Amino acid sequence: KLESEGKLTCIRGGACASEEALRYSPFFGRQIINEDLKREAAKKALSLIHTDNIIALNAGTTNSILAEELLNLKKHITVVTNNLSVISTLTASDYIDILIPSGSVDKQELCICGCNCVEELSTFSFDLCFLSINAFHPASGFSDFRFQEINIMKAMVSHSQKKVAIMDTHKFNKLSKKIFLEPADMDLLITDSSLDPHTRTQIEKTGLTVYEP
C-alpha cells in the first residue's frame, strides 16, 4: 500500500523512501537525491562568477554542492548566505569572504531564517543570486515547501542584478506546496545534461533561458 501511495519503493530485501517522499524531507534526507546531477549543474554555475562579485546563496542541498565547487574557483568574491552548510564549507577558502545575516536557526533545514534575515538581505545589492528551489513547472513557475525560505529567496531576487535558478532535471514539471516566483522573475536556469528537448522547449517558451557555459 505504501508503495502504491508513492511513499516507499520496494527493493530486494526491503524498502526505501521514494524520491517523491524525499522531496519534502529535511535537508539531510534531500541531500542524497541526485547528487551527481546537482553537481553537474553547480559546475556550470561557476562560469557566471567574476572576481569581486557579491553573490547570494539561499538554503538548499544544490547550493551546498555549489559551495563545494566554489572552493575550486580561485577568485576573490563575497558570498552572502543563510545556508549553514555553505558557511561551513566556504570557511576552507582563502579567496571567499562570507557574510551571514542574523535570524533564528532552522535545525531541520540547516539555515538561518526569520524577519531579521529577510530585512538584512534586503540591504544588499547582489551581482548574482543562485537559488536552490524545490520545483518548477512552465505553466506555474517556481514553487517550494519551505515556507520560511520563500521570503528569503524573494529578497535575494529583488536585490540581484542577475537571478539564477539552479535545479536538477528531476525538479521540472513538478509543483511544490507554494508558488512564489514566475518564470519571468528569473534570468537563467541552470540544470544538468539530462534535460530532454521537449522540456527545454517548454521552459524556453516562458522566456526563461536555459544556461549553457
mmCIF file of C-alpha atoms in Angstrom:
data_model
loop_
_atom_site.group_PDB
_atom_site.id
_atom_site.type_symbol
_atom_site.label_atom_id
_atom_site.label_comp_id
_atom_site.label_asym_id
_atom_site.label_seq_id
_atom_site.Cartn_x
_atom_site.Cartn_y
_atom_site.Cartn_z
ATOM 1 C CA LYS A 1 0.000 0.000 0.000
ATOM 2 C CA LEU A 2 2.783 2.456 0.873
ATOM 3 C CA GLU A 3 4.407 1.804 -2.498
ATOM 4 C CA SER A 4 1.127 2.500 -4.324
ATOM 5 C CA GLU A 5 0.855 5.787 -2.404
ATOM 6 C CA GLY A 6 4.349 6.778 -3.520
ATOM 7 C CA LYS A 7 5.802 6.772 -0.001
ATOM 8 C CA LEU A 8 8.068 3.721 -0.378
ATOM 9 C CA THR A 9 9.937 1.978 -3.160
ATOM 10 C CA CYS A 10 10.243 -1.777 -2.772
ATOM 11 C CA ILE A 11 13.728 -3.166 -3.330
ATOM 12 C CA ARG A 12 15.231 -6.601 -2.941
ATOM 13 C CA GLY A 13 15.436 -7.357 0.761
ATOM 14 C CA GLY A 14 13.273 -4.454 1.933
ATOM 15 C CA ALA A 15 12.080 -0.970 1.049
ATOM 16 C CA CYS A 16 13.349 2.603 0.954
ATOM 17 C CA ALA A 17 11.695 6.001 0.887
ATOM 18 C CA SER A 18 10.576 7.028 -2.602
ATOM 19 C CA GLU A 19 12.147 10.015 -4.345
ATOM 20 C CA GLU A 20 8.788 11.816 -4.190
ATOM 21 C CA ALA A 21 8.673 11.378 -0.405
ATOM 22 C CA LEU A 22 12.280 12.535 -0.033
ATOM 23 C CA ARG A 23 11.481 15.758 -1.941
ATOM 24 C CA TYR A 24 9.711 17.024 1.172
ATOM 25 C CA SER A 25 12.145 15.616 3.721
ATOM 26 C CA PRO A 26 14.535 17.765 5.817
ATOM 27 C CA PHE A 27 17.954 18.791 4.489
ATOM 28 C CA PHE A 28 19.803 15.538 5.167
ATOM 29 C CA GLY A 29 17.083 13.449 3.521
ATOM 30 C CA ARG A 30 17.200 15.501 0.303
ATOM 31 C CA GLN A 31 20.991 15.691 0.302
ATOM 32 C CA ILE A 32 21.294 12.150 -1.071
ATOM 33 C CA ILE A 33 18.920 12.685 -4.020
ATOM 34 C CA ASN A 34 20.501 13.102 -7.484
ATOM 35 C CA GLU A 35 23.790 14.375 -6.100
ATOM 36 C CA ASP A 36 25.621 13.765 -9.385
ATOM 37 C CA LEU A 37 23.070 15.827 -11.347
ATOM 38 C CA LYS A 38 23.197 18.659 -8.809
ATOM 39 C CA ARG A 39 26.992 18.724 -9.044
ATOM 40 C CA GLU A 40 26.886 18.874 -12.830
ATOM 41 C CA ALA A 41 24.595 21.908 -12.649
ATOM 42 C CA ALA A 42 26.727 23.515 -9.940
ATOM 43 C CA LYS A 43 29.872 23.285 -12.065
ATOM 44 C CA LYS A 44 28.115 25.162 -14.876
ATOM 45 C CA ALA A 45 27.295 27.994 -12.483
ATOM 46 C CA LEU A 46 30.966 28.767 -11.848
ATOM 47 C CA SER A 47 31.393 30.381 -15.270
ATOM 48 C CA LEU A 48 28.947 33.149 -14.304
ATOM 49 C CA ILE A 49 31.009 34.300 -11.328
ATOM 50 C CA HIS A 50 33.657 37.025 -11.687
ATOM 51 C CA THR A 51 36.280 38.491 -9.377
ATOM 52 C CA ASP A 52 34.850 40.844 -6.716
ATOM 53 C CA ASN A 53 31.279 39.695 -7.279
ATOM 54 C CA ILE A 54 28.883 39.678 -4.360
ATOM 55 C CA ILE A 55 26.662 36.615 -4.672
ATOM 56 C CA ALA A 56 23.716 35.348 -2.655
ATOM 57 C CA LEU A 57 23.112 31.659 -1.959
ATOM 58 C CA ASN A 58 19.943 30.503 -0.234
ATOM 59 C CA ALA A 59 19.339 27.342 1.771
ATOM 60 C CA GLY A 60 19.180 24.029 -0.060
ATOM 61 C CA THR A 61 21.189 20.977 -0.977
ATOM 62 C CA THR A 62 22.079 22.125 -4.508
ATOM 63 C CA ASN A 63 23.677 25.313 -3.183
ATOM 64 C CA SER A 64 25.574 23.232 -0.630
ATOM 65 C CA ILE A 65 27.115 21.355 -3.550
ATOM 66 C CA LEU A 66 27.749 24.659 -5.353
ATOM 67 C CA ALA A 67 29.715 25.805 -2.300
ATOM 68 C CA GLU A 68 31.956 22.740 -2.617
ATOM 69 C CA GLU A 69 32.620 23.649 -6.249
ATOM 70 C CA LEU A 70 33.337 27.270 -5.281
ATOM 71 C CA LEU A 71 36.400 26.027 -3.408
ATOM 72 C CA ASN A 72 37.948 25.352 -6.833
ATOM 73 C CA LEU A 73 37.263 28.907 -8.004
ATOM 74 C CA LYS A 74 40.396 30.937 -7.333
ATOM 75 C CA LYS A 75 38.673 34.315 -7.446
ATOM 76 C CA HIS A 76 38.093 36.795 -4.650
ATOM 77 C CA ILE A 77 34.331 37.012 -4.126
ATOM 78 C CA THR A 78 31.879 37.683 -1.325
ATOM 79 C CA VAL A 79 29.142 35.190 -0.535
ATOM 80 C CA VAL A 80 26.084 36.244 1.454
ATOM 81 C CA THR A 81 24.150 33.217 2.634
ATOM 82 C CA ASN A 82 21.708 31.878 5.191
ATOM 83 C CA ASN A 83 22.805 28.313 4.384
ATOM 84 C CA LEU A 84 24.734 26.834 7.329
ATOM 85 C CA SER A 85 26.180 24.042 5.185
ATOM 86 C CA VAL A 86 27.527 26.623 2.711
ATOM 87 C CA ILE A 87 29.051 28.657 5.547
ATOM 88 C CA SER A 88 30.807 25.588 6.937
ATOM 89 C CA THR A 89 32.189 24.602 3.525
ATOM 90 C CA LEU A 90 33.407 28.050 2.489
ATOM 91 C CA THR A 91 35.436 28.591 5.664
ATOM 92 C CA ALA A 92 38.065 26.430 3.922
ATOM 93 C CA SER A 93 38.578 29.051 1.179
ATOM 94 C CA ASP A 94 41.235 31.781 1.321
ATOM 95 C CA TYR A 95 39.531 33.615 -1.551
ATOM 96 C CA ILE A 96 35.937 33.893 -0.360
ATOM 97 C CA ASP A 97 34.553 36.336 2.204
ATOM 98 C CA ILE A 98 31.391 35.171 3.939
ATOM 99 C CA LEU A 99 28.629 37.450 5.208
ATOM 100 C CA ILE A 100 25.892 35.929 7.367
ATOM 101 C CA PRO A 101 22.520 37.602 8.016
ATOM 102 C CA SER A 102 21.066 37.439 11.518
ATOM 103 C CA GLY A 103 17.998 35.448 12.428
ATOM 104 C CA SER A 104 16.855 32.212 14.007
ATOM 105 C CA VAL A 105 18.231 28.782 13.100
ATOM 106 C CA ASP A 106 16.058 26.197 11.385
ATOM 107 C CA LYS A 107 17.672 22.950 12.522
ATOM 108 C CA GLN A 108 15.734 20.839 10.011
ATOM 109 C CA GLU A 109 16.855 22.888 7.012
ATOM 110 C CA LEU A 110 20.275 23.919 8.375
ATOM 111 C CA CYS A 111 19.621 27.571 7.667
ATOM 112 C CA ILE A 112 19.041 30.992 9.172
ATOM 113 C CA CYS A 113 15.531 32.350 8.747
ATOM 114 C CA GLY A 114 13.087 34.940 10.072
ATOM 115 C CA CYS A 115 12.200 38.595 9.571
ATOM 116 C CA ASN A 116 15.646 39.895 10.556
ATOM 117 C CA CYS A 117 17.253 37.667 7.951
ATOM 118 C CA VAL A 118 14.934 38.975 5.223
ATOM 119 C CA GLU A 119 15.491 42.602 6.278
ATOM 120 C CA GLU A 120 19.283 42.274 6.238
ATOM 121 C CA LEU A 121 19.315 40.574 2.838
ATOM 122 C CA SER A 122 17.239 43.474 1.518
ATOM 123 C CA THR A 123 20.076 45.927 2.302
ATOM 124 C CA PHE A 124 22.474 44.315 -0.198
ATOM 125 C CA SER A 125 22.972 44.838 -3.910
ATOM 126 C CA PHE A 126 23.990 41.427 -5.266
ATOM 127 C CA ASP A 127 25.694 40.834 -8.592
ATOM 128 C CA LEU A 128 24.187 37.351 -8.693
ATOM 129 C CA CYS A 129 21.864 35.174 -6.710
ATOM 130 C CA PHE A 130 21.758 31.408 -7.091
ATOM 131 C CA LEU A 131 18.520 29.897 -5.851
ATOM 132 C CA SER A 132 18.141 26.265 -4.862
ATOM 133 C CA ILE A 133 14.403 25.673 -5.395
ATOM 134 C CA ASN A 134 12.212 22.621 -4.834
ATOM 135 C CA ALA A 135 10.152 22.572 -8.047
ATOM 136 C CA PHE A 136 9.489 24.247 -11.395
ATOM 137 C CA HIS A 137 6.596 23.919 -13.830
ATOM 138 C CA PRO A 138 6.455 26.003 -17.033
ATOM 139 C CA ALA A 139 2.744 26.696 -16.538
ATOM 140 C CA SER A 140 3.010 27.656 -12.870
ATOM 141 C CA GLY A 141 6.526 28.877 -12.163
ATOM 142 C CA PHE A 142 8.757 28.139 -9.192
ATOM 143 C CA SER A 143 7.364 26.580 -6.024
ATOM 144 C CA ASP A 144 8.676 25.323 -2.701
ATOM 145 C CA PHE A 145 7.521 23.657 0.513
ATOM 146 C CA ARG A 146 9.923 25.577 2.787
ATOM 147 C CA PHE A 147 7.630 28.434 3.736
ATOM 148 C CA GLN A 148 10.233 30.283 5.851
ATOM 149 C CA GLU A 149 12.675 30.204 2.919
ATOM 150 C CA ILE A 150 10.300 31.771 0.404
ATOM 151 C CA ASN A 151 10.627 35.384 1.627
ATOM 152 C CA ILE A 152 14.389 34.933 1.812
ATOM 153 C CA MET A 153 14.513 33.860 -1.836
ATOM 154 C CA LYS A 154 12.250 36.753 -2.818
ATOM 155 C CA ALA A 155 14.569 39.219 -1.060
ATOM 156 C CA MET A 156 17.580 37.805 -2.902
ATOM 157 C CA VAL A 157 15.800 38.063 -6.246
ATOM 158 C CA SER A 158 14.613 41.623 -5.585
ATOM 159 C CA HIS A 159 18.153 42.818 -4.856
ATOM 160 C CA SER A 160 20.159 40.942 -7.502
ATOM 161 C CA GLN A 161 21.277 42.151 -10.909
ATOM 162 C CA LYS A 162 21.186 38.593 -12.283
ATOM 163 C CA LYS A 163 18.852 35.915 -10.929
ATOM 164 C CA VAL A 164 19.727 32.274 -11.468
ATOM 165 C CA ALA A 165 17.771 29.146 -10.537
ATOM 166 C CA ILE A 166 19.967 26.081 -10.163
ATOM 167 C CA MET A 167 17.999 22.817 -10.244
ATOM 168 C CA ASP A 168 18.415 19.241 -11.412
ATOM 169 C CA THR A 169 16.004 17.925 -14.051
ATOM 170 C CA HIS A 170 14.064 15.777 -11.577
ATOM 171 C CA LYS A 171 12.549 19.011 -10.208
ATOM 172 C CA PHE A 172 10.950 20.010 -13.529
ATOM 173 C CA ASN A 173 7.255 19.671 -14.345
ATOM 174 C CA LYS A 174 6.602 19.438 -10.610
ATOM 175 C CA LEU A 175 4.563 21.586 -8.250
ATOM 176 C CA SER A 176 5.529 22.040 -4.608
ATOM 177 C CA LYS A 177 3.457 23.491 -1.746
ATOM 178 C CA LYS A 178 3.534 27.207 -2.622
ATOM 179 C CA ILE A 179 4.122 29.061 -5.899
ATOM 180 C CA PHE A 180 6.211 32.170 -5.258
ATOM 181 C CA LEU A 181 8.040 33.187 -8.450
ATOM 182 C CA GLU A 182 7.023 33.374 -12.091
ATOM 183 C CA PRO A 183 9.461 32.256 -14.807
ATOM 184 C CA ALA A 184 9.906 35.926 -15.812
ATOM 185 C CA ASP A 185 11.213 36.727 -12.313
ATOM 186 C CA MET A 186 14.411 34.778 -13.067
ATOM 187 C CA ASP A 187 17.016 35.390 -15.769
ATOM 188 C CA LEU A 188 18.637 31.991 -16.110
ATOM 189 C CA LEU A 189 18.013 28.375 -15.254
ATOM 190 C CA ILE A 190 20.972 26.029 -14.811
ATOM 191 C CA THR A 191 20.432 22.294 -14.896
ATOM 192 C CA ASP A 192 22.096 19.009 -15.826
ATOM 193 C CA SER A 193 22.625 17.465 -19.261
ATOM 194 C CA SER A 194 19.710 15.008 -18.981
ATOM 195 C CA LEU A 195 17.231 17.777 -19.865
ATOM 196 C CA ASP A 196 15.117 16.426 -22.733
ATOM 197 C CA PRO A 197 14.420 18.605 -25.822
ATOM 198 C CA HIS A 198 10.649 18.826 -25.197
ATOM 199 C CA THR A 199 11.042 20.065 -21.626
ATOM 200 C CA ARG A 200 13.734 22.503 -22.723
ATOM 201 C CA THR A 201 11.399 23.937 -25.365
ATOM 202 C CA GLN A 202 8.573 24.300 -22.831
ATOM 203 C CA ILE A 203 10.898 26.111 -20.423
ATOM 204 C CA GLU A 204 12.237 28.469 -23.071
ATOM 205 C CA LYS A 205 8.710 29.335 -24.215
ATOM 206 C CA THR A 206 8.251 31.000 -20.820
ATOM 207 C CA GLY A 207 11.107 33.389 -21.670
ATOM 208 C CA LEU A 208 13.494 31.711 -19.242
ATOM 209 C CA THR A 209 16.965 30.976 -20.660
ATOM 210 C CA VAL A 210 18.485 27.552 -20.031
ATOM 211 C CA TYR A 211 22.119 28.447 -19.438
ATOM 212 C CA GLU A 212 24.987 26.530 -21.033
ATOM 213 C CA PRO A 213 28.545 27.839 -20.450
#
